[in-house]
Amino acid sequence: MKSWAVGTRLPLLPRLLLVLGAAEWALGAQRRYTPDWPSLDSRPLPDWFDKAKFGVFVHWGVFSVPAWGSEWFWWHWKGEGLPQYRRFMSDNYPPGFSYADFGPLFTARFFDPEDWADLFQAAGAKYKPDLIWSDGDWESPDTYWNSTDFLSWLYNDSPVKDEVVVNDRWGFNCSCHHGGYYNCADKFQPSSLPNHKWEMCTSIDKRSWGYRRTMSISDVASESEIISELVQTVSLGGNYLLNIGPTKDGLIVPIFQERLLAVGKWLSISGEAIYASKPWRVQLEKNESVWYTSKASAVYAIFLNWPENGVLSLKSPKTTSATQVTMLGIQKDLKWSTNPPGGLLIYLPQVPPSALPVEFAWTIKMVGVE
């Protein structure tokens, strides 16, 4: 004779019904967003976005065929009728040539998505994003674009509803006010820590988002400029989105590859202070090129200029009996002492520049500080 403890087993069908019932209850209990900004703006931002910190942006299209002026080629030529664009067309294309005639010349002959993905990964970008980067919204309000209805569907019923992230460009009344994270404006740089997740989008070519055949080296952001912007952006709680413009053939020109790989090389050493970091209680040392980030019990000080005397003075950290100081990329602890006016003095490694882990934007890691 078998005996059964009460509740230890159930026949298969009742068990399945219980599972299905629990699933239906969970779906019913899941919050649904209504097509209005108070509801949509209350949606928590999926945390993968804040952890990623760095991404790569691409402007690629028919404007990559003339590859002159900027990605606004058609508007400058036909919309505004700028004389330099008319002259460019008359000098280089037959009479009657239209913008649509560029289409067949947009061959993408050498486009290799795997090569692009490998490059972006080597650059340190956290590439499988579920993200909609809306743009071109400035002509009309969100009601014209039907933005709130689209976003409520996206958040409630789309296949990516739990992971998708959106920006704030959903109508001319939305930027820096509604949506997911805030762009506010191209190349937006706040002067202090915002109270909302934000992103700086910028381009390696300072004069265009699309590829230009006439780009000169002075138009290209340097490695140090790019990394400095990345550091400042993350310190102020933002993400950094760096743009390149491929050619009509689908190639990423060497100067863009070089800049992306330089970012990746720096992140391979300093990424601990960037990825999944949070703003510290102080973001910037006043009158010093030192930016702070934090993660768990660690505080990171990223300094953009190497002090001439080899001693880094930090005013903001408060030392304790447990304070330890290291430099990312160098194994042994660094010597330090308290600074009489407050803060601490860090004695940097006495090594030749070639022996340092990175060429610029060096990172000090501190534990046991307040």
XYZ file of C-alpha atoms in Angstrom:
370
model
C 0.000 0.000 0.000
C 1.373 3.376 -1.005
C 1.056 6.447 1.139
C 1.322 10.012 -0.243
C 2.327 13.123 1.576
C -0.303 15.774 1.019
C 0.683 18.184 -1.757
C 3.865 16.461 -2.854
C 2.559 15.308 -6.232
C -0.196 16.180 -8.614
C -1.288 14.439 -11.790
C 0.227 15.904 -14.959
C -2.843 17.756 -16.240
C -3.552 19.728 -13.016
C 0.123 20.623 -12.817
C 0.055 21.978 -16.367
C -3.066 23.946 -15.624
C -1.416 25.455 -12.576
C 1.626 26.496 -14.636
C -0.534 28.009 -17.350
C -2.646 29.799 -14.788
C 0.436 31.258 -13.127
C 1.771 32.421 -16.495
C -1.539 34.097 -17.346
C -1.548 35.797 -13.947
C 2.012 37.079 -14.494
C 1.115 38.480 -17.911
C -1.979 40.117 -16.510
C 0.004 41.621 -13.680
C 2.697 43.007 -15.986
C 2.362 46.753 -16.305
C 0.952 48.084 -19.540
C 1.782 51.561 -20.784
C -0.865 53.881 -22.164
C -0.186 56.118 -25.190
C 0.603 59.276 -23.239
C 3.869 60.741 -22.015
C 3.304 60.429 -18.241
C 2.825 56.681 -18.655
C 5.551 56.148 -21.271
C 8.094 58.247 -19.388
C 7.568 56.120 -16.278
C 8.979 53.025 -17.977
C 12.327 52.022 -16.425
C 15.227 52.082 -18.853
C 16.538 48.525 -19.445
C 19.798 48.346 -17.526
C 21.880 46.948 -20.401
C 22.007 50.432 -21.902
C 23.531 52.123 -18.881
C 26.079 49.330 -18.555
C 27.155 49.487 -22.222
C 28.495 53.095 -22.117
C 29.998 53.057 -25.631
C 28.499 52.410 -29.043
C 29.209 53.014 -32.730
C 26.925 55.004 -35.011
C 26.838 54.683 -38.823
C 25.552 57.167 -41.439
C 25.449 55.389 -44.785
C 23.195 56.021 -47.761
C 22.860 57.482 -51.245
C 24.603 60.644 -50.019
C 27.726 58.455 -49.750
C 27.923 58.434 -53.567
C 28.695 62.124 -54.154
C 30.491 61.977 -50.764
C 30.836 65.728 -50.744
C 29.711 68.423 -48.336
C 27.735 66.328 -45.880
C 24.964 63.750 -45.568
C 22.556 66.656 -46.152
C 23.678 66.753 -49.796
C 20.188 66.625 -51.340
C 18.821 69.377 -49.116
C 21.767 71.696 -49.682
C 21.577 71.058 -53.429
C 17.829 71.008 -54.106
C 16.160 72.280 -50.950
C 18.364 75.313 -50.352
C 19.936 75.516 -53.800
C 23.341 76.428 -52.428
C 25.590 77.604 -55.288
C 28.568 75.461 -54.277
C 26.431 72.328 -54.493
C 25.013 73.332 -57.879
C 28.539 73.985 -59.082
C 29.716 70.622 -57.794
C 26.965 68.882 -59.764
C 27.592 70.819 -62.965
C 31.323 70.141 -62.721
C 31.007 66.410 -62.044
C 27.717 65.095 -63.458
C 25.797 65.458 -66.747
C 22.887 67.902 -67.130
C 19.612 66.602 -65.756
C 21.305 64.233 -63.305
C 18.947 63.771 -60.338
C 19.517 62.681 -56.753
C 17.733 59.420 -57.585
C 20.379 58.751 -60.239
C 22.889 58.275 -57.434
C 20.941 55.178 -56.385
C 22.441 52.654 -58.853
C 25.915 53.943 -57.941
C 25.372 53.036 -54.284
C 26.814 49.592 -54.897
C 27.923 48.485 -51.392
C 30.170 46.166 -53.405
C 32.665 45.545 -50.600
C 30.230 45.632 -47.680
C 30.993 42.830 -45.245
C 28.796 43.003 -42.142
C 31.005 40.538 -40.282
C 34.036 42.766 -40.846
C 32.080 45.744 -39.537
C 30.936 43.788 -36.491
C 34.492 42.609 -35.786
C 35.768 46.183 -35.995
C 33.073 47.554 -33.706
C 33.710 44.784 -31.200
C 37.439 45.510 -31.302
C 36.580 49.165 -30.676
C 35.002 48.157 -27.378
C 31.396 48.809 -28.399
C 28.824 46.534 -26.757
C 27.409 45.932 -30.311
C 23.652 43.405 -29.979
C 21.614 46.500 -29.076
C 17.804 46.540 -28.986
C 17.603 50.252 -29.696
C 15.575 52.619 -31.861
C 17.429 55.837 -32.545
C 14.670 58.097 -33.820
C 15.605 61.243 -35.766
C 14.228 63.818 -38.184
C 11.483 64.759 -35.754
C 11.848 68.524 -35.756
C 9.289 69.331 -38.457
C 6.217 68.358 -36.423
C 5.001 67.532 -32.887
C 4.696 64.011 -31.563
C 0.970 63.954 -32.400
C 1.796 64.222 -36.097
C 4.221 61.307 -35.903
C 1.795 59.239 -33.788
C 4.725 58.672 -31.447
C 2.893 57.752 -28.259
C 0.791 55.069 -29.945
C 3.893 53.523 -31.473
C 5.821 53.580 -28.202
C 2.962 52.068 -26.203
C 2.863 49.165 -28.670
C 6.659 48.883 -28.513
C 6.706 48.726 -24.710
C 3.630 46.507 -24.340
C 3.437 44.047 -27.216
C 6.519 44.111 -29.446
C 8.920 41.138 -29.481
C 11.580 43.333 -27.832
C 9.315 45.050 -25.296
C 11.475 44.139 -22.297
C 14.869 45.049 -23.788
C 14.256 47.834 -26.292
C 15.622 51.315 -25.589
C 14.629 54.512 -27.396
C 15.901 58.067 -27.453
C 13.969 61.337 -27.114
C 13.433 62.425 -30.733
C 9.708 61.801 -31.158
C 8.524 65.291 -32.115
C 9.808 68.832 -31.806
C 8.289 69.062 -28.314
C 10.017 65.923 -26.995
C 13.776 66.401 -27.088
C 15.275 66.417 -23.589
C 11.777 65.920 -22.131
C 10.171 62.658 -23.294
C 11.109 59.208 -24.530
C 13.784 56.887 -23.161
C 17.251 58.336 -22.674
C 17.936 61.924 -23.744
C 20.042 63.085 -26.702
C 18.859 66.692 -26.330
C 20.994 67.770 -29.307
C 23.794 66.456 -31.485
C 27.078 66.541 -29.578
C 25.218 67.486 -26.394
C 27.530 67.965 -23.400
C 25.972 68.970 -20.061
C 28.038 71.029 -17.664
C 26.883 69.084 -14.608
C 25.364 65.701 -13.747
C 21.864 65.438 -15.327
C 19.026 63.785 -13.431
C 18.090 61.609 -16.421
C 20.043 59.056 -18.462
C 21.546 60.738 -21.506
C 23.816 60.140 -24.476
C 26.353 62.165 -26.405
C 26.391 61.394 -30.110
C 29.297 62.737 -32.103
C 31.297 61.987 -35.239
C 34.947 61.240 -35.924
C 34.684 63.623 -38.893
C 33.951 66.913 -37.141
C 32.247 68.399 -40.213
C 29.970 65.597 -41.354
C 28.192 62.423 -40.281
C 28.466 60.845 -43.733
C 31.662 60.029 -45.642
C 33.323 62.934 -47.483
C 35.995 62.479 -50.115
C 37.334 65.941 -49.280
C 37.834 65.209 -45.581
C 41.213 66.427 -44.345
C 43.195 65.237 -41.343
C 42.394 68.460 -39.482
C 38.700 67.542 -39.715
C 39.281 64.242 -37.919
C 38.997 64.052 -34.135
C 42.238 62.843 -32.576
C 42.493 59.736 -30.410
C 42.968 61.836 -27.295
C 39.988 64.066 -28.129
C 37.712 61.058 -28.584
C 38.820 59.307 -25.406
C 38.600 62.543 -23.402
C 35.008 63.007 -24.574
C 34.212 59.396 -23.698
C 35.628 59.846 -20.183
C 33.788 63.110 -19.527
C 30.525 61.701 -20.868
C 30.624 58.576 -18.705
C 31.691 60.554 -15.638
C 28.539 62.651 -16.030
C 26.350 59.558 -16.320
C 26.043 59.474 -20.099
C 26.710 57.032 -22.906
C 29.059 57.881 -25.771
C 27.954 57.149 -29.352
C 30.707 57.612 -31.944
C 29.847 57.953 -35.630
C 31.597 56.868 -38.808
C 30.575 57.280 -42.440
C 31.350 54.320 -44.744
C 32.012 54.776 -48.457
C 29.453 53.990 -51.164
C 31.226 50.627 -51.584
C 30.707 49.705 -47.941
C 34.269 50.315 -46.797
C 35.305 51.973 -43.540
C 38.323 54.094 -44.417
C 41.582 53.442 -42.531
C 41.557 56.676 -40.523
C 38.168 55.734 -39.036
C 39.363 52.204 -38.356
C 42.445 53.573 -36.627
C 40.402 55.836 -34.354
C 37.970 53.056 -33.410
C 40.784 50.622 -32.665
C 42.490 53.246 -30.500
C 39.343 53.500 -28.392
C 39.239 49.710 -28.120
C 42.880 49.555 -27.068
C 42.280 52.134 -24.351
C 39.149 50.358 -23.134
C 41.011 47.055 -22.950
C 43.002 48.609 -20.100
C 40.634 51.218 -18.707
C 37.257 49.646 -19.390
C 36.910 48.633 -15.746
C 36.358 52.316 -14.966
C 33.875 52.743 -17.821
C 31.606 49.740 -18.374
C 28.771 49.408 -15.837
C 30.211 52.320 -13.858
C 28.187 54.938 -12.019
C 28.814 58.637 -11.425
C 30.615 59.298 -8.164
C 29.572 61.970 -5.653
C 32.086 64.255 -7.403
C 32.456 64.122 -11.166
C 35.319 66.545 -11.801
C 38.255 67.957 -9.875
C 37.899 71.694 -10.259
C 40.767 73.298 -12.175
C 42.152 69.824 -12.902
C 41.654 67.452 -15.821
C 40.520 64.632 -13.540
C 37.178 62.859 -13.962
C 35.661 60.336 -11.574
C 33.576 57.190 -11.983
C 32.677 54.496 -9.466
C 31.742 50.825 -9.301
C 30.807 48.963 -6.128
C 33.457 49.917 -3.517
C 35.950 51.314 -6.061
C 36.407 54.925 -7.106
C 38.251 55.677 -10.341
C 40.075 58.922 -11.100
C 40.868 59.321 -14.799
C 43.409 62.084 -15.339
C 43.930 63.556 -18.787
C 47.225 65.360 -18.140
C 50.298 63.751 -16.578
C 51.583 66.017 -13.765
C 55.087 67.311 -14.380
C 56.320 66.342 -10.929
C 54.870 62.847 -11.179
C 52.534 63.432 -8.227
C 48.784 63.466 -8.787
C 46.900 65.669 -6.324
C 43.274 64.731 -5.688
C 41.187 66.962 -3.452
C 37.903 65.046 -3.355
C 38.607 61.520 -2.026
C 38.688 61.085 1.746
C 41.178 58.453 2.846
C 40.636 55.785 5.486
C 42.821 53.190 7.184
C 41.827 50.763 4.395
C 42.772 52.986 1.450
C 44.610 51.279 -1.423
C 45.635 52.910 -4.686
C 46.584 51.288 -7.994
C 46.792 52.267 -11.651
C 44.866 50.195 -14.161
C 47.342 48.252 -16.262
C 50.024 48.193 -13.552
C 49.950 45.453 -10.934
C 51.601 46.862 -7.833
C 50.080 49.362 -5.429
C 51.036 53.016 -5.711
C 52.405 55.022 -2.826
C 50.238 57.844 -1.528
C 50.018 60.296 1.313
C 47.400 62.588 2.696
C 47.362 66.127 1.406
C 47.339 68.632 4.303
C 44.579 70.817 2.803
C 42.505 67.664 2.174
C 42.497 64.765 -0.226
C 45.562 62.765 -1.142
C 48.787 62.819 -3.116
C 49.434 59.842 -5.403
C 53.005 59.089 -6.451
C 52.774 57.905 -10.044
C 54.998 55.166 -11.491
C 58.495 56.362 -12.376
C 58.684 54.686 -15.772
C 59.288 55.894 -19.326
C 56.105 56.909 -21.214
C 56.454 53.863 -23.462
C 56.131 51.593 -20.414
C 52.811 53.072 -19.304
C 49.694 50.985 -19.985
C 48.020 53.709 -22.104
C 49.259 56.813 -23.914
C 46.733 59.225 -22.389
C 43.806 59.296 -19.947
C 45.397 57.177 -17.209
C 43.153 55.617 -14.568
C 43.745 55.480 -10.823
C 41.698 52.939 -8.889
C 41.023 53.661 -5.224
C 39.359 51.403 -2.682
C 38.746 52.332 0.908
C 38.033 55.994 0.177
C 34.943 58.035 0.885
